[in-house]
Each structure stands twice: as C-alpha cells, then as structure tokens.
Short mmCIF file of C-alpha atoms and ligand atoms in Angstrom, two decimals:
data_model
loop_
_atom_site.label_atom_id
_atom_site.label_comp_id
_atom_site.label_asym_id
_atom_site.label_seq_id
_atom_site.Cartn_x
_atom_site.Cartn_y
_atom_site.Cartn_z
CA MET A 277 20.43 -20.34 44.35
CA LEU A 278 21.80 -16.84 45.38
CA THR A 279 23.87 -16.43 48.54
CA VAL A 280 24.55 -13.22 50.32
CA TYR A 281 27.35 -13.01 52.82
CA SER A 282 29.25 -10.50 54.52
CA ASP A 283 32.70 -11.33 56.61
CA ALA A 284 32.00 -8.26 58.57
CA HIS A 285 30.23 -10.58 61.09
CA GLN A 286 33.93 -11.46 62.24
CA ALA A 287 34.09 -8.14 63.94
CA HIS A 288 32.04 -9.47 66.95
CA HIS A 289 33.61 -12.58 69.04
CA ALA A 290 32.46 -12.66 72.34
CA LYS A 291 35.24 -13.80 74.62
CA GLN A 292 33.06 -16.37 76.97
CA GLU A 293 29.67 -17.15 77.84
CA LEU A 294 28.18 -18.04 81.22
CA ILE A 295 27.02 -21.61 80.98
CA GLY A 296 25.78 -23.76 83.74
CA GLY A 297 27.62 -21.23 86.39
CA GLN A 298 30.92 -21.49 84.49
CA PHE A 299 32.59 -19.66 81.91
CA GLN A 300 32.99 -21.43 78.64
CA PRO A 301 34.08 -20.68 74.92
CA ALA A 302 31.19 -18.94 73.35
CA PHE A 303 29.04 -20.63 71.28
CA ASP A 304 28.35 -18.38 68.39
CA THR A 305 31.91 -17.98 67.12
CA PRO A 306 32.76 -16.63 63.92
CA GLN A 307 33.70 -19.96 62.58
CA ARG A 308 30.26 -20.96 62.05
CA ALA A 309 29.39 -18.65 59.58
CA VAL A 310 32.95 -19.31 57.79
CA ASN A 311 32.37 -22.75 57.60
CA ILE A 312 28.87 -22.11 56.23
CA ILE A 313 29.79 -19.99 53.56
CA GLU A 314 32.69 -22.40 52.66
CA ARG A 315 30.37 -25.20 52.24
CA VAL A 316 28.15 -22.98 50.08
CA ALA A 317 31.24 -22.68 47.86
CA GLU A 318 32.48 -26.47 48.26
CA VAL A 319 29.23 -27.52 46.68
CA GLY A 320 28.59 -25.02 44.31
CA LEU A 321 25.45 -23.96 45.36
CA GLY A 322 25.51 -20.74 43.22
CA ARG A 323 26.96 -17.41 43.12
CA ILE A 324 28.01 -15.75 46.57
CA VAL A 325 27.51 -11.58 46.58
CA THR A 326 28.44 -9.02 49.24
CA PRO A 327 25.59 -7.11 50.57
CA GLU A 328 24.40 -3.51 49.66
CA ALA A 329 24.63 -0.99 52.41
CA HIS A 330 20.86 -0.32 53.67
CA GLY A 331 21.49 1.68 57.26
CA THR A 332 19.24 1.03 59.84
CA ALA A 333 15.75 2.01 58.11
CA PRO A 334 14.84 -1.56 57.33
CA ALA A 335 15.55 -2.47 61.05
CA LEU A 336 13.28 0.29 62.29
CA ARG A 337 10.25 -1.12 60.32
CA VAL A 338 10.54 -3.98 63.07
CA HIS A 339 12.31 -2.45 66.08
CA SER A 340 12.14 0.68 67.94
CA SER A 341 14.24 3.44 67.26
CA ARG A 342 15.32 3.71 70.83
CA PHE A 343 16.20 0.28 71.01
CA ILE A 344 18.42 0.53 67.78
CA GLU A 345 19.79 3.40 68.94
CA PHE A 346 20.93 1.68 72.09
CA LEU A 347 22.49 -0.94 70.24
CA ARG A 348 24.27 1.21 67.78
CA THR A 349 25.95 3.09 71.00
CA ALA A 350 25.82 0.79 74.08
CA TRP A 351 29.58 -0.51 73.46
CA SER A 352 31.03 3.08 73.52
CA GLU A 353 29.07 3.98 76.49
CA TRP A 354 29.94 0.70 78.28
CA HIS A 355 33.59 0.84 76.96
CA ALA A 356 34.02 4.70 78.87
CA LYS A 357 32.84 3.29 82.24
CA LYS A 358 33.89 -0.18 82.36
CA GLY A 359 36.68 -0.88 79.76
CA ASP A 360 37.46 -3.53 77.91
CA SER A 361 35.30 -6.52 79.12
CA ASP A 362 31.92 -7.67 77.10
CA ALA A 363 28.81 -5.66 78.16
CA ILE A 364 26.63 -8.31 79.93
CA PRO A 365 23.69 -7.05 81.96
CA LEU A 366 23.30 -8.42 85.70
CA ILE A 367 19.85 -7.09 86.51
CA TRP A 368 16.42 -7.17 84.60
CA PRO A 369 12.83 -5.44 85.11
CA SER A 370 11.29 -8.90 86.04
CA ARG A 371 7.56 -9.35 86.63
CA THR A 372 7.13 -7.25 90.16
CA LEU A 373 9.46 -4.50 89.11
CA ARG A 374 8.72 -1.39 87.12
CA ASP A 375 9.36 -0.67 83.11
CA ILE A 376 11.44 2.06 83.32
CA GLU A 377 14.18 2.86 81.12
CA PRO A 378 17.15 3.50 83.34
CA ARG A 379 19.84 6.36 82.65
CA ASP A 380 22.92 4.36 83.50
CA ILE A 381 24.26 1.78 81.19
CA GLU A 382 24.22 -1.03 83.33
CA GLY A 383 20.19 -0.51 83.92
CA ARG A 384 19.98 0.00 80.38
CA LEU A 385 21.66 -3.31 78.92
CA GLY A 386 19.27 -5.04 81.59
CA TYR A 387 16.38 -3.28 80.33
CA PHE A 388 16.48 -4.08 76.64
CA CYS A 389 18.42 -7.53 76.89
CA ALA A 390 16.44 -10.67 78.51
CA ASP A 391 19.57 -12.84 79.33
CA ALA A 392 23.34 -12.90 80.18
CA GLY A 393 24.44 -14.82 76.89
CA THR A 394 24.26 -12.22 74.55
CA PRO A 395 27.01 -9.68 75.15
CA ILE A 396 27.88 -6.14 73.31
CA THR A 397 31.67 -6.36 72.19
CA ALA A 398 33.48 -3.35 70.45
CA GLY A 399 32.18 -5.14 66.99
CA THR A 400 28.75 -6.17 67.77
CA TRP A 401 27.21 -3.16 65.82
CA LYS A 402 29.33 -3.54 62.83
CA MET A 403 28.22 -7.50 62.87
CA VAL A 404 24.46 -6.62 63.24
CA GLN A 405 24.47 -3.91 60.42
CA ALA A 406 26.23 -6.22 58.09
CA GLY A 407 23.22 -8.83 59.08
CA ILE A 408 20.60 -6.08 58.16
CA ASP A 409 22.38 -5.57 54.76
CA VAL A 410 22.56 -9.28 54.09
CA ALA A 411 18.86 -9.85 55.17
CA CYS A 412 17.47 -7.03 52.80
CA THR A 413 20.28 -7.74 49.76
CA ALA A 414 18.47 -11.11 49.80
CA ALA A 415 14.80 -9.82 50.04
CA ASP A 416 15.54 -7.68 47.27
CA ALA A 417 16.80 -10.42 45.13
CA LEU A 418 13.66 -12.32 45.69
CA GLN A 419 11.73 -9.40 44.90
CA ARG A 420 13.66 -8.97 41.47
CA GLY A 421 12.36 -12.42 40.40
CA ASP A 422 15.10 -15.26 42.25
CA ARG A 423 13.06 -18.15 43.11
CA ALA A 424 15.28 -18.67 46.04
CA VAL A 425 17.95 -17.07 48.14
CA PHE A 426 20.39 -17.80 51.24
CA ALA A 427 20.92 -14.91 53.46
CA ALA A 428 23.85 -16.28 55.51
CA THR A 429 23.71 -14.15 58.52
CA ARG A 430 25.42 -14.40 61.64
CA PRO A 431 24.54 -13.82 64.39
CA PRO A 432 21.13 -15.58 64.82
CA GLY A 433 18.08 -13.13 64.89
CA HIS A 434 15.03 -15.04 65.86
CA HIS A 435 15.15 -14.11 69.45
CA ALA A 436 15.34 -10.56 69.04
CA GLY A 437 12.00 -8.65 69.77
CA LYS A 438 10.95 -5.02 68.89
CA GLU A 439 12.98 -3.80 72.03
CA LEU A 440 14.63 -6.82 73.23
CA PHE A 441 17.87 -8.94 72.50
CA LEU A 442 18.60 -12.15 73.81
CA GLY A 443 20.02 -15.64 72.92
CA TYR A 444 22.82 -14.60 70.77
CA CYS A 445 20.14 -12.41 68.59
CA TYR A 446 20.36 -8.62 68.35
CA VAL A 447 18.35 -7.46 65.62
CA ASN A 448 15.65 -9.97 63.95
CA PHE A 449 17.07 -10.36 60.54
CA ALA A 450 14.28 -12.88 59.31
CA ALA A 451 11.38 -10.12 60.74
CA VAL A 452 13.60 -7.47 58.89
CA ALA A 453 13.28 -9.93 55.44
CA ALA A 454 9.63 -10.36 55.89
CA GLN A 455 8.67 -6.78 56.54
CA ARG A 456 10.70 -5.86 53.48
CA LEU A 457 8.88 -8.18 51.35
CA ILE A 458 5.68 -6.61 52.65
CA ASP A 459 6.94 -3.20 52.45
CA GLN A 460 7.55 -3.94 48.68
CA GLY A 461 4.03 -5.15 47.97
CA ASN A 462 3.62 -8.53 48.54
CA ARG A 463 0.36 -8.95 50.30
CA ARG A 464 0.99 -12.03 52.63
CA VAL A 465 4.44 -13.42 53.94
CA ALA A 466 4.84 -16.39 55.85
CA VAL A 467 7.76 -17.19 58.01
CA LEU A 468 8.33 -20.68 58.69
CA ASP A 469 11.16 -21.08 61.75
CA VAL A 470 13.01 -24.66 62.20
CA ASP A 471 15.66 -23.59 64.35
CA TYR A 472 15.74 -25.83 67.65
CA HIS A 473 14.78 -22.77 69.93
CA HIS A 474 11.52 -20.97 69.52
CA GLY A 475 11.63 -17.67 67.48
CA ASN A 476 10.11 -15.67 70.37
CA GLY A 477 11.18 -12.43 68.66
CA THR A 478 9.57 -13.00 65.23
CA GLN A 479 6.39 -13.90 67.15
CA GLU A 480 6.17 -11.11 69.32
CA ILE A 481 6.80 -8.56 66.23
CA PHE A 482 4.29 -10.01 64.22
CA TYR A 483 1.92 -11.30 66.92
CA ASP A 484 -1.32 -8.93 66.05
CA ARG A 485 -0.58 -8.93 62.41
CA SER A 486 -2.78 -10.94 59.58
CA ASP A 487 -0.18 -10.23 56.83
CA VAL A 488 2.60 -12.30 58.55
CA LEU A 489 1.73 -15.80 59.40
CA PHE A 490 4.44 -17.06 61.68
CA VAL A 491 4.99 -20.93 62.23
CA SER A 492 7.77 -22.61 64.27
CA ILE A 493 8.41 -25.86 65.23
CA HIS A 494 10.98 -26.01 68.19
CA ALA A 495 11.80 -27.70 71.39
CA ASP A 496 9.08 -27.53 73.88
CA THR A 497 9.96 -24.12 75.68
CA ARG A 498 8.46 -25.49 78.99
CA ASP A 499 11.86 -27.37 79.08
CA VAL A 500 14.53 -25.33 77.25
CA PHE A 501 15.27 -21.63 76.36
CA PRO A 502 13.82 -19.05 75.70
CA PHE A 503 11.10 -20.62 78.15
CA PHE A 504 8.71 -17.56 78.37
CA LEU A 505 7.16 -18.14 74.81
CA GLY A 506 6.63 -20.86 72.28
CA HIS A 507 3.95 -22.72 73.86
CA ALA A 508 1.15 -24.45 71.88
CA ASP A 509 -1.78 -22.29 73.23
CA GLU A 510 -0.09 -18.82 71.72
CA THR A 511 -2.19 -18.33 68.48
CA GLY A 512 -2.11 -14.42 68.02
CA THR A 513 -3.92 -11.58 68.98
CA ALA A 514 -6.56 -8.91 67.61
CA ASP A 515 -5.61 -8.74 64.00
CA GLY A 516 -3.26 -11.67 64.28
CA GLU A 517 -5.71 -13.97 65.81
CA GLY A 518 -5.21 -17.39 64.17
CA PHE A 519 -1.92 -16.29 62.37
CA ASN A 520 0.70 -17.40 65.00
CA LEU A 521 1.24 -21.60 65.05
CA ASN A 522 3.86 -23.01 67.63
CA LEU A 523 4.56 -26.62 67.37
CA PRO A 524 6.66 -27.56 70.29
CA GLN A 525 8.57 -30.94 70.27
CA ALA A 526 9.34 -33.25 73.35
CA LEU A 527 13.04 -33.31 73.72
CA GLY A 528 14.56 -36.19 71.91
CA THR A 529 12.26 -35.81 68.93
CA GLY A 530 13.71 -37.19 65.48
CA TRP A 531 12.71 -37.12 62.01
CA ASN A 532 10.49 -40.21 62.24
CA SER A 533 9.31 -39.87 66.10
CA GLY A 534 7.45 -36.73 65.31
CA TYR A 535 9.54 -34.18 63.45
CA ALA A 536 8.55 -34.89 59.74
CA GLN A 537 4.90 -34.82 60.94
CA ALA A 538 5.21 -31.20 62.63
CA LEU A 539 6.97 -29.86 59.39
CA GLN A 540 3.82 -31.31 57.55
CA GLN A 541 1.58 -29.74 59.45
CA ALA A 542 3.62 -26.42 59.50
CA LEU A 543 3.48 -26.70 55.56
CA GLU A 544 -0.05 -27.34 55.34
CA ARG A 545 -0.95 -24.14 57.78
CA ILE A 546 1.55 -22.05 55.26
CA GLU A 547 -0.32 -23.59 52.22
CA ALA A 548 -3.77 -22.48 53.49
CA PHE A 549 -2.50 -19.01 54.09
CA ARG A 550 -1.71 -18.88 50.19
CA PRO A 551 1.37 -16.49 50.99
CA ASP A 552 3.11 -14.43 48.03
CA CYS A 553 6.44 -15.48 49.49
CA LEU A 554 8.04 -17.46 52.51
CA VAL A 555 10.82 -16.49 54.77
CA VAL A 556 12.60 -19.62 56.40
CA SER A 557 14.54 -19.21 59.82
CA LEU A 558 17.05 -21.88 59.02
CA GLY A 559 18.73 -23.27 62.44
CA VAL A 560 20.29 -26.47 62.46
CA ASP A 561 20.42 -26.62 66.07
CA THR A 562 18.07 -29.38 65.88
CA TYR A 563 21.07 -31.76 65.13
CA GLU A 564 21.65 -34.95 66.88
CA LEU A 565 25.00 -33.87 68.04
CA ASP A 566 24.26 -30.24 68.41
CA PRO A 567 25.96 -29.32 72.04
CA ILE A 568 23.02 -27.01 73.10
CA GLY A 569 20.12 -28.83 71.49
CA GLN A 570 18.30 -31.82 72.34
CA LEU A 571 16.40 -32.98 69.31
CA ALA A 572 17.64 -35.54 67.29
CA LEU A 573 17.58 -34.81 63.35
CA ARG A 574 20.29 -36.50 61.30
CA CYS A 575 22.40 -35.31 58.29
CA GLU A 576 20.06 -36.86 55.71
CA ASP A 577 17.01 -35.33 57.39
CA TYR A 578 18.19 -31.76 56.55
CA ALA A 579 17.88 -32.63 52.98
CA GLU A 580 14.06 -33.70 53.33
CA ILE A 581 13.59 -30.36 55.02
CA GLY A 582 14.59 -28.72 51.98
CA LYS A 583 12.51 -30.74 49.45
CA SER A 584 9.35 -30.73 51.80
CA ILE A 585 9.75 -26.75 51.73
CA ARG A 586 10.17 -26.82 47.99
CA SER A 587 6.84 -28.52 47.58
CA LEU A 588 5.18 -25.12 48.44
CA ALA A 589 6.86 -23.47 45.49
CA LEU A 590 7.04 -20.33 46.81
CA PRO A 591 9.70 -17.69 46.18
CA THR A 592 11.90 -18.40 49.50
CA CYS A 593 14.30 -16.46 51.32
CA PHE A 594 16.48 -18.63 53.81
CA VAL A 595 17.80 -16.73 56.58
CA MET A 596 20.79 -18.43 58.84
CA GLU A 597 19.82 -18.87 62.49
CA GLY A 598 21.49 -21.24 64.95
CA GLY A 599 23.62 -24.35 64.68
CA TYR A 600 26.43 -24.86 67.06
CA MET A 601 27.98 -28.12 66.26
CA VAL A 602 30.72 -26.30 64.27
CA ASP A 603 31.79 -28.90 62.12
CA HIS A 604 28.53 -29.62 60.85
CA VAL A 605 26.75 -26.18 60.77
CA GLY A 606 27.69 -25.71 57.13
CA ILE A 607 26.99 -29.44 55.97
CA ASN A 608 23.58 -29.52 57.68
CA ALA A 609 22.81 -25.76 56.55
CA VAL A 610 23.50 -26.19 52.96
CA GLU A 611 22.10 -29.69 52.97
CA VAL A 612 18.47 -28.00 53.29
CA LEU A 613 19.25 -25.68 50.47
CA ARG A 614 20.37 -28.43 48.45
CA GLY A 615 17.29 -30.36 49.07
CA TYR A 616 15.39 -27.44 48.02
CA GLU A 617 17.22 -27.16 44.91
CA SER A 618 17.01 -30.94 44.15
CA ALA A 619 13.19 -31.13 44.28
C1 SS9 B 719 21.73 -23.33 76.76
C2 SS9 B 719 21.55 -21.74 76.88
C3 SS9 B 719 20.91 -21.29 75.83
C4 SS9 B 719 20.97 -19.49 74.16
C5 SS9 B 719 20.95 -19.94 72.89
C6 SS9 B 719 20.37 -19.33 71.94
C7 SS9 B 719 20.55 -19.93 70.53
C8 SS9 B 719 20.03 -19.11 69.46
N1 SS9 B 719 22.27 -23.96 77.96
N2 SS9 B 719 21.22 -19.89 75.20
S1 SS9 B 719 19.39 -20.09 67.70
ZN1 ZN B 720 18.62 -22.05 68.09
#
C-alpha cells in the first residue's frame, strides 16, 4: 500500500491546551505523525511519497471561501494585534446570539471555531495546506488504479465543517478526498469513520447528499466531545435522507462487547450502498490506553478492523484522524493497514 506523507505538518505545534480548567501539553503533537510514518517504514508497508501541490481549490469543494480565507490569514491578523501567543477564541455565537461575522479577529475566531482546543499558530496554515495536498495525492493514486492508499495526515480533519473548525481539525481531509473522488467521476463514495469521536464535520458536509454515504462508529456524544452532533437519530436530510448512519457506543465498549457488531452493521450498510470506493477516517483513539478516549480496543483488534474493511473489496483511501497515546498511535494505525493488506 502506498503512503502519502509530508513533514510540513511539523510547522504547527500548539504550546498548550486548556483541559479541565488546566493548561496541559497539547495532545496533537508532531510526534504523533512522526511515529506513524516511522512505523509505516519499519513494517515495510510500501512506498512512501511526498504529496503534489494542489493549492486550495480541492478544499473549496467542501468548505466556504470565506472560511478558507480566514484560516489562511488568521495568524497574521492575530499576530499583528496580540503577538506570539496562540490564537484561541473565547466567545462564541451560541444559540440565542446572532449569526453575524464580526470585523475583529477575536470575534471572527469565535465565529468560525467551535472550541478552545484548536489554536491557530504561525505554522497552522502550512500544516493544513500540506494535509490538503496529502489527501488529494492519495485520492489521485486511488483514481489511477491503486487498490488502497494511506494519507498520513496530521492533524485530524473530521470535525471540520463547511465553515467551522474544532477538535484539533481545521480542514476536513477525508471530505476533501471523498469529494475529489466524486469529482473524478465516481458516482457513489462511502466514508467510514472509526475515530473515537464522531465526525461531525464530515456528517455536516454530506448531510443532504445521496452520493456520499457517511457511517460513523464513535463514543456516544451524549457523554463526550463533540456533544452537539453524532446521535443515533441523525439520518440525513432532503436528498441525503437515509445516507447518514451513526452508531454511538457506550463508554467502555470493547471489541467483544459491541464494537465488532457495530463494525459489521456499518459494513452491511456500506455494502448495500454499492459505492465505487471507500474513504476511511482512521482514528485509533478507540485504544484502551488512549488518554482522551474511553472505548477499549486492544492492539490486536486493529488488524481485525483492517481485515473486515477489506472484505468490502473496494478501492480504499485511509485518511489518518486521531489517536493520542503517542507510543501506540503508529502501531495501532499501521495494524489496521496491515490487517487490510493481509486479508
Ligand atoms: C477531552 C477534550 C476533547 C477534542 C478532541 C478532539 C479529537 C479529535 N477532554 N478535545 S480526533
Ligand atoms: Zn478523535
């Protein structure tokens, strides 16, 4: 399996993260992606290539232009006003306020960003552009005939919506890849999201469409981030009615206590959709030792996930999402890919 990777992601390194009222080292570190790519090399998964430059056009297929323009320019605006500290919003247009894009950077940050955990730093745009390039280069390899390809992106992307960033995600790389596959002539693309967290951004982007099926297995959002989407009754709207499937899991769920069954259900739905190809939002924060996850998958379960996905016999683009147990993120992610290759 081909892997696409750029070390430009290292340009972004958030200083700290506010968790439970305390500043702690940020969970999305450059080391996560370094460990993943080192593991890909160590097990000899296949060739590793750097991405082709694609600019912003592919991202504009799933995000608004004012949003991408904001991401591109927010740091220079913030830096001019506030200096070197990371740009983090502290006020949001919550339910009873108005949907108005402010003029000032502090207001615009809250307008486009839904949490306080997704800072914009000097290197954020460089990292995000590299992620767009990686996702597109991977999708293109699939389109040219590769059976499977791994987009080793950092940061995750599945929380990012058309005009919203949160949860360490700025641009939705899985959505960019899925849309690119549609734009290149595939009639139906399925997205399977196995990250611990619900892929609220991917769901939002494709919610009213029947050409992209979104299926997500995640920790129940009545209990965990991102809270405000990801519930079982969200099935799609308009043309997209019936093309969104959420399979929330109780905290503590492991392979034999529900996860394997949910995966089977997800695969059956995808099979019935008869897609031309598959994008997998590959998060491994479902790991039993993940510091921010409360599901209970073990290392050996990840190969089983890969094998099960392979049974669909679809051209498959894996796009890296979360996984914050830094010592195991490479092992677990690559186990999925090896499981896929072995089946
Ligand atoms: C947990 C806070 C969650 C966001 C997590 C985003 C993960 C993306 N206390 N913060 S895969
Ligand atoms: Zn996650």
